[in-house]
Structure formats: C-alpha cells, structure tokens
Amino acid sequence: MGEPPHRIELPDIPEAVAAPKSARSIQLVWLIPLTAVLIGGWIAVKTILERGPTITISFKTGEGLEAGKTKIKYKDIEIGLINSVALAPDRNRVVATAQLEKDAETFLVEDTRFWAVRPQVTASGVSGLSTLLSGPFIAVDPGKSTQKRREFVALDVPPIVTREEPGRAFVLRAADLGSHDVGVPVFFRRLPVGEVVERELDKDGKGVSIKVFVRAPYDQYVTTNTRFWSASGIDVSLEATGIQVQTESLVSILIGGIAFQTRPDAEVGPAADANHVFQLFRTRAEAMRRPDLDVVHLVFVFKESVRGLAVGAPVEFRGVNVGEVIRIGVELDPLTFTMTQPVEAYFYPGRMRVQARDPAKLPPLPKTQAEWEKRAQVFVEKGMRGQLRTGSLVTGQKYVALDIFPDAPKVKLGSSKTPIEIPTMPGGFEEMEAAVASILKKLDKVQYEQIGADVRKAMATLDEVLKSADRLVQRLDAELVGETRSTLQAARAAIERAERSMLAADAPLQQDARDALRELSRAAEALRALADYLERHPESLIRGKQEQP
Amino acid sequence: MSRAPATAASMGLVVCHACGLLSRTGPHAHDACCPRCGARVHRRKPDSVSRTWALLIAAMVLYIPANVLPMMYTGSLFGTQSDTIMSGVIYFWTSGSWYLALIIFFASIMVPMLKMIALVLLLVTVQRRLRWQPVQRTRLYRLVEVVGRWSMLDIFVVAIIVALVQLQALATILPGPGAIAFGGVVVLTMFSAMSFDPRLIWDPMSEEHGRAPA
C-alpha cells in the first residue's frame, strides 16, 4: 500500500454521462425558510395585533389569584388573563396586572367593575361552586361611561345585580337597617322580584338608605304611590285587637325581606324613576294605612291607672280607629299635689271624614290650632269624653275610647293649651270595679252573729207555734166531725134543689150565662186585634192610630 | 509531511448513490449521470452548504413559535389550560418531578438549540475552509445526526396523549400550534443535517496538502 492511490489506473471505470443543465437559477430549497419566515412573521404580527390592553386591578386580598392562571371572564367567556400579582407599594392592597383581549377595549371605562368570584355560601344560596376546584376568576360588569380607564379597584364583595340586568333600583329610607342586609329578597305579592343591593348609613347617622333592585318586568309595578315595607321574618304584634302574626315567605322568615305593593285604594300613579326614594314602613299594616294628612295633637288626663296602655295603642271612636297614643306620662300638680296621667295622642280627623248627605253643607276642616280648639270645644260640650277601656281581657291591653256621653258632667276646658285637652271619664271597667268594691264594703258591715242569734230565736218560736197548731188540729178533729156530717146532709139537699131549678136546659140562668160567655169571647177577639196592631205600630200608643194609606 | 490521502474527488471519480457504480467524471462533475442507472452523480452533494443554510434558517425561525406558542391545550371540568414547552418544564420542576423536567428541558429545548448551533458552526467552518479540528467536527456531525430524532419525543408524547385523553366534557387535550412549529423545527434540522456533506469538512485538508507540494 505504499503506492500513492492517485497513481492507480482504473481503466474500466466508465465515464459519467453528462446531464442536461438545470435551467433553475434559484434553488427551491430557499422556499422553505421563506415560508417559515412568512408563517413566523404572520404569527408575530397577529399576536401583536391581537394583543389587547393591559390593565391593573387592585384587590383587597390576593387570595387565589395566580399569575398566568387567573382569568378575567365576562358571561363565562375568557377576555383576559392575570399576568402578575404584586403588593401595592403601600402594602394595603394587592395589584394584579392583567392582559386583556383586543376586543375587550370597550370594557375599560370609568364605571366598569371587577371582582373576584370565589365560592360563596349565603342564606339565600350558594354561588361560584365551580371556582372551588378551578380557583377564582375575575368577573366584569361593564360600565356605561365613555371615560377611558386602565386602573381599577376591585369590589370586595360581588355585586348582587350586574348592570346589564334589566330592571330598576330604588332607594328606601328607614330608621334602621333591620335585617335588610345586601342580598335580602324583595317580594311583590309573595313573588321574589329583586334584592337589596346596597345599604348605607346616612352621613348624619340618623337613618339608613337601602338600595333595592327590582328586576324587569316587575319594576313596572313600582309606582310613585307604591309602599315598601319590611317583611322580615315573623312579625308578631300584640295589640288591643289580639295577637297578629304576619309573614311573607319561608325565605323571609330565615333571612328577612322587603315587600312592596300599591295601596289598593290609591290610584296607581306613574311608574317611579330609577333611584326614586321611598319610605320603608315597618309593617304591612303601617304601609297600607291611608296617609294621615291632618294630625291633631290631643291629651287625655286620666286619674286612674294607665297600666295596659302602650305607646301606639289605638284611639277609637265607637270602635273606629281614629288615632294613636304617642306618649304616656305622669304629671304632678304642684299646688294640690295630685297626680294625673296625661296620655298624649295623635288624632287623625281624616279617618273620621263622614259621608255627609250633602257635602256642601259639611263644615270645612279647621286649619289652625285655634280653630281645632274651637271645634274640640263644641264636641266636648256635646259630651265627648276620653275613656280608658280594656281591648282584650286576655292580654289586658287597653285603648283610649272617644265617645259622646250626653249625660256626662259638664267640664270647663282649660284655656288654649297645646295639645288640646279632652276631658276623661272613668272607664267602664273602673266603674264596675268601684261598684264591686262598694258592695263588698257593705257586705263587710253586715252583723252576721246578730243575724245568727235572731235566726235561732225565730226557730224556737216557730217550734212553739207548730206545737200549738198541732193541738188545735186535734181539738178540731174531735169537735167538728159531728157538726160536719149534719152540714153535709143539708148541703146535699140544697144541691138537689138547685139542680132541678138551674141546670135544666131552659132554665133562665143557663140562658144568661151563655149570652155572657159569647160577649166575653167577642171582647177577647177585639183585644187580640189591638195587640196585633200595637205590635206592628207601637208608636200608635203615643201618636194614635194612623190612617191607612 | 506526508501527502494528503487520495480521495475519489481528487481522482475525478464519483460513486452512484443509487446503484453503487463507480464512474469517472469530467470537469463538469455537477451535471453528470450514472452511466448504468441514470441517477445523478456528484462528487459532493450539490449546493450542500446553501441547502443546509436554508433549512437551518427555516428551523431557527420556527424555533421561536415552537417555544412561545402553546404546545397543548388541556380542557377539563375546571376550565381550559394551555401549556408551552417551557411552562411544562416549570410545572414539573416546581411540582417536584425535576428529573422529568430535566428530560423535557434537554430533549425539547436544549437539543434542538444545540443542534442548530452545531450546524451553524459546521457550516461556517466549511465555508471559511478552516482546517480546525476536522475529526472533532466530524464527530459532532455524527452526534447531530444521531441525536436529532430524539427531539421528536415531545411530539410523540403530545400525539399519544391527544389520542388517549378524549373524555369529552371531563377532560380533553388538543395539540396547540406550538406542536406543529416544534415538529417543523425537528424535521427541518434533521433535513438540514442530512443535506450537509461532511466530506466538505475534509476538503480543505486535502487541498492544503495537495497545494503545499505544488
């Protein structure tokens, strides 16, 4: 192998055949990188073009938020992804940076709301169960503003109602929140039609504003005349009329609720605007009550105990509720040192507006305090008095009865006082109590021992009398038998004689007797007719017999 | 100095790749055909360097989407998730399966990248006709050829999982665009390595040796 190989002669190696020269000057292989560049470039351009806006959302807590995992969803469609989660510089909040899709640009306005959806268990239901395993996602409620915005503050609690839900929100004003927390249902004729979406203490701390959302189409039933009332739980009230139990539904028993309805006797009125302010009544009865436009402040000064009378107790005029007790107190007269119980009450004259045959002749309602006083004076002179009465013997609840006592002792009203004083009468029960007491007192005075001695004496006397009577009877027995026999014989003879003269059919006595009987029966008939007439027309006793029409 | 060993090229000889017949070529070696079977014969692979470059550049371009775009979409009851190669590696690493993470990292990220770097190195040295470490470079080339197919591991895993996990609503796995790009990278680098003619590494050596005595 020492010979260099290039010297080897290989004579039988054939010559390669010349091939036709290729006309292609560009090598096709370069199409491959070109295609790759085109595809890569297209993907890159597409990604850049599809790249949506980047926003920051600040959360109260970063619970469950994961960079690259937590999605932003709208109607369960993914519109973005959390890129990073970091603490805010002041360490108060967690700031998440999110990359949104291109077409999510329209979401980013001033009033758009973001919140984290986590599993939630409340009295009214369970929500967000799917996030138990997949982790929370961020939900969006797109705003309507046109002001653009890139930095958002997430809601701490998910909103009950999102903006795109049709319906209207209304504001209810109440003295306290009661059990109307966010999420509490709103009922209309026992149908759940909405929820409490917000509650907020007034700036001055004197009341609470409750925002309720009523879903369409039920919101059309909320008119300016609609009354809202609290349907919280079971409403048990102990009143003079007995025990009242009111409830809306089982749910409302558990978590409370608000109901609304338009007063049946009121006109329907125009539909209320969104955010119209209503008063929240405590009970349905209160809400349905006719609004009392005129209020007269009265005071009843009672001398007896007012136990059983409560603030809110009714003032009734012959059984018609015309007012309510607002204050009960004790007053000391410094001159005479007598104590009285003034009971102040509101009297609603509107409830007493009677149907007059001729409304034109009805005197107009007084306008001023002085006029009201004058009007009260008229009634007091007619005998109007206040009286404390027991409404229910079971509960012992009392009410103030207004009534006219024509024979009430005349009372002179004190000059111009506010409130107007209405004199009082001892109540029915009190009168009875007093009578029973006086009877008992009299009974107490009876000398039972003396009576007993007298009775015994009388018994002894009676015994003696009976004994002498016995003796008398014995003597009569002995002496009278003979005498009686002869008398009987004489009597029989007399009867036989009389029989012969009187009982014969043609005896004159018989005839007379028959006539007399006939006369008597006629008289009886006339008497019956008179009695009949009198029964039908008792007034004829006084006015005499009327001519028949 | 010993003379450079004789090569078929230096003696104007070519062998047909199709039938194995040795034939002599004239000065226009690129336009020759085998006298027996008619297949094209050439001393060196025609346009080897430029073809290799073209395929390599295409592979490099596709390498970017292969790593950026999601490889796999995993849909389950609790939402859809898309994973790129790197996110899978990070997932395995953080969840404790670091050996799995390393396998995926080497097979799917390092190997294609190193392969491309190696091919660039070979091409540059060949074009510059450097005589630097020809034995090592040839060894590197052989390694590139052998190791290239293992990068397809990822694609196979995705293909098998996609076929297996189709439980409709419960769990669904779909291949992502990244898988296609990645497959493209692997295939293109393999073609690129194939189109490279390792004899070119040695050509400068014989030239040098042949020229020196002249």
Coordinates of C-alpha atoms in Angstrom, one line a residue, chain A:
Chain A
M1 CA 0.0 0.0 0.0
G2 CA 3.0 2.2 -0.3
E3 CA 1.9 3.4 -3.7
P4 CA 0.0 6.6 -3.7
P5 CA -3.5 5.9 -4.6
H6 CA -3.8 8.6 -7.3
R7 CA -1.5 6.7 -9.4
I8 CA -3.8 3.7 -9.6
E9 CA -5.1 3.3 -13.1
L10 CA -8.6 2.2 -13.3
P11 CA -9.1 1.7 -17.0
D12 CA -12.6 0.1 -16.9
I13 CA -14.3 2.9 -15.0
P14 CA -16.9 4.2 -17.2
E15 CA -17.3 7.9 -17.9
A16 CA -20.3 9.6 -16.3
V17 CA -22.9 10.8 -18.7
A18 CA -23.4 14.5 -18.9
A19 CA -26.7 15.6 -17.6
P20 CA -28.8 18.4 -19.1
K21 CA -28.0 21.6 -17.3
S22 CA -30.7 22.7 -15.0
A23 CA -32.3 25.9 -16.0
R24 CA -33.2 26.9 -12.5
S25 CA -31.1 29.6 -11.1
I26 CA -32.9 30.0 -7.7
Q27 CA -32.7 26.9 -5.5
L28 CA -36.1 25.7 -4.5
V29 CA -34.8 24.9 -1.0
W30 CA -34.8 28.6 -0.1
L31 CA -38.6 28.5 -0.3
I32 CA -38.6 26.6 3.0
P33 CA -37.0 29.3 5.1
L34 CA -39.1 31.8 3.3
T35 CA -42.3 30.0 4.2
A36 CA -41.1 29.6 7.8
V37 CA -40.3 33.3 8.0
L38 CA -43.7 34.2 6.5
I39 CA -45.5 31.9 9.0
G40 CA -43.5 33.1 11.9
G41 CA -43.9 36.7 10.8
W42 CA -47.6 36.3 10.4
I43 CA -47.9 34.7 13.8
A44 CA -45.9 37.5 15.4
V45 CA -47.9 40.2 13.6
K46 CA -51.1 38.5 14.6
T47 CA -50.1 38.3 18.2
I48 CA -49.0 41.9 18.3
L49 CA -52.2 43.0 16.6
E50 CA -54.4 40.8 18.8
R51 CA -52.6 42.0 21.9
G52 CA -55.2 43.8 23.9
P53 CA -54.8 46.5 26.5
T54 CA -53.1 45.9 29.8
I55 CA -54.9 46.9 33.0
T56 CA -54.2 46.9 36.7
I57 CA -56.8 45.8 39.2
S58 CA -56.3 46.3 42.9
F59 CA -57.7 43.7 45.2
K60 CA -58.2 43.7 49.0
T61 CA -56.7 40.3 49.1
G62 CA -54.7 38.2 46.7
E63 CA -56.5 35.0 47.8
G64 CA -56.4 32.5 44.9
L65 CA -55.1 35.0 42.4
E66 CA -52.4 33.4 40.3
A67 CA -50.3 35.0 37.6
G68 CA -50.8 33.3 34.3
K69 CA -53.7 31.3 35.6
T70 CA -56.5 33.5 36.9
K71 CA -58.8 34.5 34.1
I72 CA -60.9 37.5 33.6
K73 CA -64.3 36.4 32.4
Y74 CA -67.4 38.1 31.1
K75 CA -70.5 36.0 30.9
D76 CA -68.2 33.0 31.4
I77 CA -66.1 33.9 28.3
E78 CA -62.5 34.5 28.9
I79 CA -61.5 38.0 28.0
G80 CA -58.2 38.3 29.8
L81 CA -55.6 36.8 32.0
I82 CA -53.7 37.9 35.1
N83 CA -50.1 38.4 34.2
S84 CA -48.7 39.3 37.6
V85 CA -49.8 39.7 41.1
A86 CA -47.9 42.1 43.3
L87 CA -48.3 44.0 46.5
A88 CA -49.1 47.7 46.2
P89 CA -46.3 50.0 47.3
D90 CA -48.2 50.9 50.5
R91 CA -48.8 47.2 51.2
N92 CA -52.5 47.8 51.7
R93 CA -53.8 46.1 48.6
V94 CA -52.8 43.5 46.0
V95 CA -52.3 44.8 42.5
A96 CA -52.9 42.4 39.7
T97 CA -51.8 43.2 36.1
A98 CA -54.0 41.7 33.5
Q99 CA -53.7 41.3 29.8
L100 CA -57.0 41.7 28.1
E101 CA -58.0 40.6 24.6
K102 CA -58.2 43.1 21.8
D103 CA -61.9 43.4 21.7
A104 CA -62.1 43.9 25.5
E105 CA -61.1 47.5 25.0
T106 CA -64.7 48.7 25.3
F107 CA -64.9 47.3 28.8
L108 CA -62.3 49.7 30.1
V109 CA -64.4 52.7 31.1
E110 CA -64.7 54.6 34.3
D111 CA -67.5 52.7 35.9
T112 CA -66.6 49.2 35.0
R113 CA -66.5 47.0 38.0
F114 CA -64.2 44.0 38.6
W115 CA -64.5 41.5 41.4
A116 CA -63.1 38.1 42.2
V117 CA -65.5 35.2 42.0
R118 CA -65.0 32.8 44.9
P119 CA -67.3 30.1 46.2
Q120 CA -69.9 31.8 48.4
V121 CA -72.4 30.3 50.7
T122 CA -75.1 32.7 52.0
A123 CA -78.5 32.2 53.4
S124 CA -80.1 32.9 50.0
G125 CA -78.0 30.4 48.1
V126 CA -74.6 29.0 47.1
S127 CA -72.7 30.6 44.2
G128 CA -69.3 30.2 42.5
L129 CA -69.1 26.5 43.2
S130 CA -67.1 25.8 40.0
T131 CA -64.3 28.0 41.4
L132 CA -63.8 25.6 44.3
L133 CA -61.5 23.5 42.2
S134 CA -60.5 25.7 39.4
G135 CA -59.6 28.7 41.6
P136 CA -61.2 32.1 41.5
F137 CA -61.7 34.1 38.3
I138 CA -62.3 37.7 37.9
A139 CA -65.7 38.8 36.7
V140 CA -66.5 42.1 35.0
D141 CA -69.6 44.2 35.0
P142 CA -69.0 46.6 32.0
G143 CA -69.8 50.2 32.7
K144 CA -71.7 52.7 30.6
S145 CA -69.4 55.6 30.9
T146 CA -67.3 56.9 28.0
Q147 CA -64.4 57.9 30.2
K148 CA -61.5 55.5 29.5
R149 CA -59.7 54.0 32.4
R150 CA -56.8 51.5 32.9
E151 CA -56.5 51.2 36.6
F152 CA -59.4 49.6 38.5
V153 CA -60.2 48.8 42.1
A154 CA -61.9 45.5 42.5
L155 CA -65.1 45.2 44.6
D156 CA -64.7 43.5 47.9
V157 CA -68.0 41.7 47.5
P158 CA -69.5 40.6 44.3
P159 CA -72.4 42.8 43.2
I160 CA -75.8 41.3 43.6
V161 CA -77.1 42.7 40.3
T162 CA -75.0 43.5 37.3
R163 CA -75.6 46.5 35.1
E164 CA -76.9 44.6 32.1
E165 CA -79.7 43.0 34.1
P166 CA -82.9 44.8 33.1
G167 CA -84.7 46.4 36.0
R168 CA -84.5 49.5 38.2
A169 CA -83.1 50.3 41.5
F170 CA -84.9 52.3 44.2
V171 CA -83.8 53.8 47.4
L172 CA -85.7 53.1 50.6
R173 CA -85.2 55.2 53.7
A174 CA -85.5 53.6 57.1
A175 CA -84.7 54.4 60.6
D176 CA -82.5 51.3 61.0
L177 CA -81.3 48.5 58.8
G178 CA -83.3 45.8 60.5
S179 CA -82.5 42.6 58.8
H180 CA -82.2 44.1 55.3
D181 CA -78.7 43.3 54.5
V182 CA -77.4 43.0 51.0
G183 CA -78.9 40.1 49.2
V184 CA -82.2 40.1 51.0
P185 CA -85.0 39.4 48.6
V186 CA -87.7 41.8 47.6
F187 CA -91.2 40.4 47.2
F188 CA -94.1 41.6 45.2
R189 CA -97.3 39.7 46.1
R190 CA -95.0 37.0 47.6
L191 CA -93.0 36.6 44.3
P192 CA -89.3 37.2 44.7
V193 CA -88.7 40.0 42.2
G194 CA -85.5 41.6 43.4
E195 CA -82.8 42.1 46.0
V196 CA -81.2 44.5 48.3
V197 CA -78.1 45.6 46.5
E198 CA -76.6 48.3 48.8
R199 CA -77.1 49.6 52.2
E200 CA -75.6 52.7 53.6
L201 CA -75.7 54.7 56.7
D202 CA -76.7 58.3 56.2
K203 CA -73.9 60.8 56.6
D204 CA -75.5 62.3 59.7
G205 CA -76.1 58.8 61.1
K206 CA -79.8 59.4 61.6
G207 CA -81.1 56.8 59.2
V208 CA -80.2 54.2 56.7
S209 CA -80.6 54.1 52.9
I210 CA -81.3 50.7 51.5
K211 CA -80.9 50.3 47.7
V212 CA -83.1 47.6 46.2
F213 CA -83.1 46.3 42.7
V214 CA -86.3 45.2 41.2
R215 CA -85.9 43.1 38.1
A216 CA -87.8 43.7 34.9
P217 CA -90.7 43.2 34.2
Y218 CA -91.7 43.6 37.8
D219 CA -90.2 47.1 38.1
Q220 CA -93.2 48.5 36.3
Y221 CA -95.3 47.8 39.3
V222 CA -93.3 50.2 41.4
T223 CA -95.1 53.5 41.0
T224 CA -94.8 56.7 42.9
N225 CA -97.7 55.5 45.1
T226 CA -96.1 52.2 45.9
R227 CA -95.4 51.4 49.6
F228 CA -92.4 49.3 50.7
W229 CA -92.5 47.5 54.0
S230 CA -90.3 45.2 55.9
A231 CA -91.3 41.6 55.6
S232 CA -88.6 40.5 57.9
G233 CA -89.1 37.2 59.5
I234 CA -92.3 36.7 61.5
D235 CA -94.0 39.9 62.6
V236 CA -95.8 39.1 65.8
S237 CA -97.6 42.0 67.3
L238 CA -99.6 42.1 70.5
E239 CA -102.3 44.6 70.1
A240 CA -105.5 45.6 71.7
T241 CA -107.1 43.5 68.9
G242 CA -105.2 40.4 69.8
I243 CA -102.1 38.6 68.6
Q244 CA -101.2 39.3 65.0
V245 CA -98.8 37.1 63.0
Q246 CA -97.6 38.3 59.6
T247 CA -95.0 36.7 57.4
E248 CA -94.1 36.8 53.7
S249 CA -92.4 33.5 52.9
L250 CA -90.2 30.9 54.4
V251 CA -87.1 32.6 53.0
S252 CA -88.1 35.8 54.5
I253 CA -88.6 34.2 57.9
L254 CA -85.0 33.0 57.7
I255 CA -83.2 36.0 56.2
G256 CA -85.7 38.7 56.1
G257 CA -87.2 40.5 53.2
I258 CA -88.8 43.6 51.8
A259 CA -92.2 43.6 50.2
F260 CA -93.9 46.3 48.1
Q261 CA -97.4 46.9 46.9
T262 CA -99.5 49.9 45.9
R263 CA -102.3 50.7 48.4
P264 CA -105.4 49.1 47.0
D265 CA -107.5 52.2 47.4
A266 CA -104.9 54.6 45.9
E267 CA -104.6 55.4 42.3
V268 CA -101.8 53.6 40.6
G269 CA -99.8 56.6 39.6
P270 CA -96.9 57.0 37.2
A271 CA -94.0 54.4 37.2
A272 CA -91.3 55.5 39.6
D273 CA -88.0 56.6 38.2
A274 CA -84.8 54.7 39.0
N275 CA -83.4 55.7 42.4
H276 CA -86.8 57.1 43.4
V277 CA -86.8 57.5 47.2
F278 CA -89.4 55.6 49.2
Q279 CA -90.0 55.3 52.9
L280 CA -89.6 51.8 54.3
F281 CA -92.5 51.0 56.6
R282 CA -92.1 48.7 59.5
T283 CA -95.2 46.6 58.8
R284 CA -97.6 45.9 56.0
A285 CA -100.4 47.4 58.0
E286 CA -98.5 50.6 58.5
A287 CA -97.6 50.8 54.9
M288 CA -101.1 50.1 53.7
R289 CA -102.6 52.7 56.0
R290 CA -104.2 55.7 54.4
P291 CA -101.8 58.6 54.8
D292 CA -102.9 60.8 57.6
L293 CA -102.6 64.3 56.3
D294 CA -104.2 66.2 59.2
V295 CA -103.0 65.4 62.7
V296 CA -104.4 66.9 65.8
H297 CA -102.4 66.6 69.0
L298 CA -104.7 65.7 71.9
V299 CA -104.1 64.9 75.5
F300 CA -106.3 62.9 77.8
V301 CA -105.6 63.4 81.6
F302 CA -106.5 60.2 83.4
K303 CA -106.8 59.9 87.1
E304 CA -106.8 56.1 87.1
S305 CA -104.0 53.7 86.4
V306 CA -103.0 53.5 82.7
R307 CA -101.5 50.1 83.1
G308 CA -102.1 48.1 79.9
L309 CA -102.0 51.2 77.7
A310 CA -98.9 51.3 75.4
V311 CA -97.5 53.8 73.1
G312 CA -99.0 53.1 69.7
A313 CA -102.3 51.9 71.3
P314 CA -105.3 53.0 69.2
V315 CA -107.6 55.8 69.9
E316 CA -111.0 54.6 68.9
F317 CA -114.2 56.5 68.3
R318 CA -117.0 54.0 68.9
G319 CA -114.7 51.2 67.6
V320 CA -113.3 53.1 64.7
N321 CA -109.5 53.7 64.9
V322 CA -109.0 57.4 64.7
G323 CA -105.6 57.9 66.3
E324 CA -102.8 56.5 68.3
V325 CA -101.2 57.1 71.6
I326 CA -97.8 58.7 71.3
R327 CA -96.8 59.4 74.9
I328 CA -97.8 58.4 78.4
G329 CA -96.6 60.2 81.4
V330 CA -97.3 61.3 85.0
E331 CA -98.0 64.8 86.0
L332 CA -97.8 66.4 89.4
D333 CA -99.9 69.4 90.2
P334 CA -97.5 71.4 92.4
L335 CA -100.4 73.2 94.1
T336 CA -102.6 70.4 95.1
F337 CA -100.1 67.6 95.0
T338 CA -102.4 65.4 92.9
M339 CA -101.0 63.1 90.4
T340 CA -102.5 62.6 87.0
Q341 CA -101.6 60.5 84.0
P342 CA -101.6 62.7 80.8
V343 CA -101.8 60.5 77.7
E344 CA -100.9 62.3 74.6
A345 CA -102.3 61.0 71.3
Y346 CA -102.4 61.9 67.7
F347 CA -105.9 62.2 66.3
Y348 CA -106.4 61.8 62.6
P349 CA -109.5 63.7 61.7
G350 CA -109.2 62.4 58.1
R351 CA -110.3 59.0 59.2
M352 CA -113.5 60.4 60.6
R353 CA -114.4 62.2 57.5
V354 CA -118.0 61.0 57.4
Q355 CA -120.1 60.7 54.3
A356 CA -122.5 63.6 54.5
R357 CA -125.7 63.6 52.5
D358 CA -124.9 67.0 51.3
P359 CA -121.1 67.5 51.2
A360 CA -121.6 71.2 50.5
K361 CA -123.2 71.6 54.0
L362 CA -120.3 69.9 55.6
P363 CA -118.3 72.4 57.7
P364 CA -114.7 72.7 56.4
L365 CA -112.0 71.1 58.4
P366 CA -110.3 73.6 60.8
K367 CA -107.0 74.8 59.6
T368 CA -105.3 76.4 62.6
Q369 CA -104.7 75.3 66.1
A370 CA -107.2 77.8 67.4
E371 CA -109.9 76.5 65.0
W372 CA -109.2 73.0 66.1
E373 CA -109.6 74.0 69.7
K374 CA -112.9 75.6 69.0
R375 CA -114.1 72.5 67.2
A376 CA -113.0 70.4 70.1
Q377 CA -114.9 72.7 72.4
V378 CA -118.1 72.0 70.5
F379 CA -117.7 68.3 70.8
V380 CA -116.7 68.4 74.5
E381 CA -119.9 70.4 75.2
K382 CA -121.8 67.7 73.5
G383 CA -120.3 65.3 75.9
M384 CA -117.3 64.0 74.1
R385 CA -115.0 62.3 76.6
G386 CA -112.0 60.1 76.6
Q387 CA -112.2 56.8 78.4
L388 CA -109.7 54.1 79.2
R389 CA -111.1 50.8 78.1
T390 CA -109.8 47.2 78.0
G391 CA -109.4 46.0 74.5
S392 CA -108.7 42.4 75.3
L393 CA -109.4 40.7 78.5
V394 CA -106.8 38.1 77.7
T395 CA -103.9 40.4 77.2
G396 CA -105.1 43.2 79.3
Q397 CA -104.2 45.7 76.5
K398 CA -106.0 49.0 76.8
Y399 CA -107.0 51.7 74.4
V400 CA -108.4 55.1 74.6
A401 CA -112.0 55.3 73.6
L402 CA -113.5 58.5 72.4
D403 CA -117.2 58.7 72.8
I404 CA -120.1 61.0 73.4
F405 CA -121.6 60.8 76.8
P406 CA -124.7 63.1 76.7
D407 CA -125.2 62.9 80.5
A408 CA -121.5 63.5 81.3
P409 CA -120.9 66.1 83.9
K410 CA -120.1 69.5 82.4
V411 CA -116.4 70.2 82.2
K412 CA -114.8 73.5 81.6
L413 CA -111.8 73.2 79.2
G414 CA -108.6 74.9 80.3
S415 CA -107.9 77.9 78.1
S416 CA -105.8 77.5 75.0
K417 CA -103.4 74.6 75.6
T418 CA -101.3 72.6 73.2
P419 CA -102.1 69.8 73.0
I420 CA -105.8 70.2 73.1
E421 CA -107.1 68.6 76.2
I422 CA -110.1 66.2 76.0
P423 CA -111.8 65.6 79.4
T424 CA -111.9 62.0 80.6
M425 CA -114.5 59.7 82.1
P426 CA -113.7 56.8 84.4
G427 CA -113.6 53.8 82.2
G428 CA -116.2 51.1 82.2
F429 CA -114.1 48.6 83.9
E430 CA -113.0 51.1 86.5
E431 CA -116.7 51.9 87.2
M432 CA -117.5 48.3 87.7
E433 CA -114.5 47.8 89.9
A434 CA -115.6 50.7 92.1
A435 CA -119.2 49.3 92.3
V436 CA -118.0 45.9 93.3
A437 CA -115.8 47.4 95.9
S438 CA -118.6 49.3 97.5
I439 CA -120.8 46.2 97.5
L440 CA -118.0 44.3 99.3
K441 CA -117.7 47.1 101.7
K442 CA -121.4 47.0 102.6
L443 CA -121.3 43.2 102.9
D444 CA -118.4 43.7 105.3
K445 CA -120.7 45.8 107.5
V446 CA -123.4 43.1 107.9
Q447 CA -123.5 41.7 111.5
Y448 CA -123.6 38.0 110.8
E449 CA -123.6 37.0 114.5
Q450 CA -126.6 39.0 115.4
I451 CA -128.4 37.5 112.4
G452 CA -127.5 34.1 113.6
A453 CA -128.9 34.7 117.1
D454 CA -132.1 36.1 115.6
V455 CA -132.5 33.2 113.4
R456 CA -132.1 30.8 116.3
K457 CA -134.7 32.7 118.3
A458 CA -137.1 32.7 115.4
M459 CA -136.6 28.9 115.1
A460 CA -137.6 28.4 118.7
T461 CA -140.7 30.5 118.4
L462 CA -141.6 28.6 115.2
D463 CA -141.4 25.4 117.1
E464 CA -143.8 26.6 119.7
V465 CA -146.2 27.8 117.1
L466 CA -146.2 24.4 115.4
K467 CA -146.9 22.7 118.6
S468 CA -150.0 24.8 119.4
A469 CA -151.2 24.3 115.8
D470 CA -151.0 20.6 116.3
R471 CA -153.1 20.9 119.5
L472 CA -155.6 22.9 117.6
V473 CA -155.9 20.4 114.9
Q474 CA -156.6 17.6 117.4
R475 CA -159.3 19.6 119.0
L476 CA -160.9 20.3 115.7
D477 CA -160.8 16.7 114.8
A478 CA -162.8 15.8 117.9
E479 CA -165.3 18.6 117.9
L480 CA -166.1 19.1 114.2
V481 CA -166.9 15.6 113.0
G482 CA -170.5 15.6 114.1
E483 CA -171.2 19.1 113.1
T484 CA -169.8 18.5 109.7
R485 CA -172.0 15.5 109.0
S486 CA -175.2 17.4 109.5
T487 CA -173.9 20.2 107.4
L488 CA -173.2 17.9 104.5
Q489 CA -176.6 16.4 104.6
A490 CA -178.1 19.9 104.4
A491 CA -175.8 20.8 101.6
R492 CA -176.8 17.7 99.5
A493 CA -180.5 18.7 99.9
A494 CA -179.7 22.2 98.7
I495 CA -177.8 20.9 95.6
E496 CA -180.5 18.7 94.6
R497 CA -182.9 21.6 94.7
A498 CA -180.6 23.8 92.7
E499 CA -180.1 21.1 90.1
R500 CA -183.7 21.0 89.4
S501 CA -184.1 24.7 89.0
M502 CA -180.8 25.8 87.4
L503 CA -179.4 23.0 85.2
A504 CA -182.4 22.4 83.2
A505 CA -181.9 23.4 79.6
D506 CA -184.5 26.0 79.6
A507 CA -183.5 27.5 83.0
P508 CA -183.2 31.2 82.7
L509 CA -179.8 31.2 84.5
Q510 CA -178.4 28.9 81.8
Q511 CA -179.5 31.3 79.0
D512 CA -178.0 34.3 80.7
A513 CA -174.7 32.5 81.3
R514 CA -174.5 31.6 77.6
D515 CA -175.0 35.2 76.5
A516 CA -172.4 36.4 78.9
L517 CA -169.8 33.9 77.5
R518 CA -170.4 35.0 73.9
E519 CA -170.0 38.6 74.9
L520 CA -166.7 37.7 76.6
S521 CA -165.3 35.9 73.6
R522 CA -166.0 38.9 71.4
A523 CA -164.2 41.1 73.8
A524 CA -161.2 38.8 73.7
E525 CA -161.1 39.0 69.9
A526 CA -161.1 42.7 69.9
L527 CA -158.2 42.7 72.4
R528 CA -156.2 40.4 70.2
A529 CA -156.6 42.7 67.2
L530 CA -155.5 45.6 69.3
A531 CA -152.5 43.7 70.5
D532 CA -151.6 42.8 66.9
Y533 CA -151.8 46.4 65.8
L534 CA -149.8 47.6 68.7
E535 CA -147.1 45.1 67.9
R536 CA -146.9 46.4 64.4
H537 CA -147.3 50.0 65.2
P538 CA -146.0 50.5 68.7
E539 CA -145.8 54.3 68.0
S540 CA -149.5 54.4 67.8
L541 CA -149.6 54.3 71.6
I542 CA -148.2 57.8 71.5
R543 CA -149.3 59.2 68.2
G544 CA -152.6 57.4 67.9
K545 CA -153.9 55.3 65.1
Q546 CA -152.7 56.4 61.7
E547 CA -154.9 56.5 58.7
Q548 CA -154.3 53.6 56.5
P549 CA -152.7 54.8 53.3

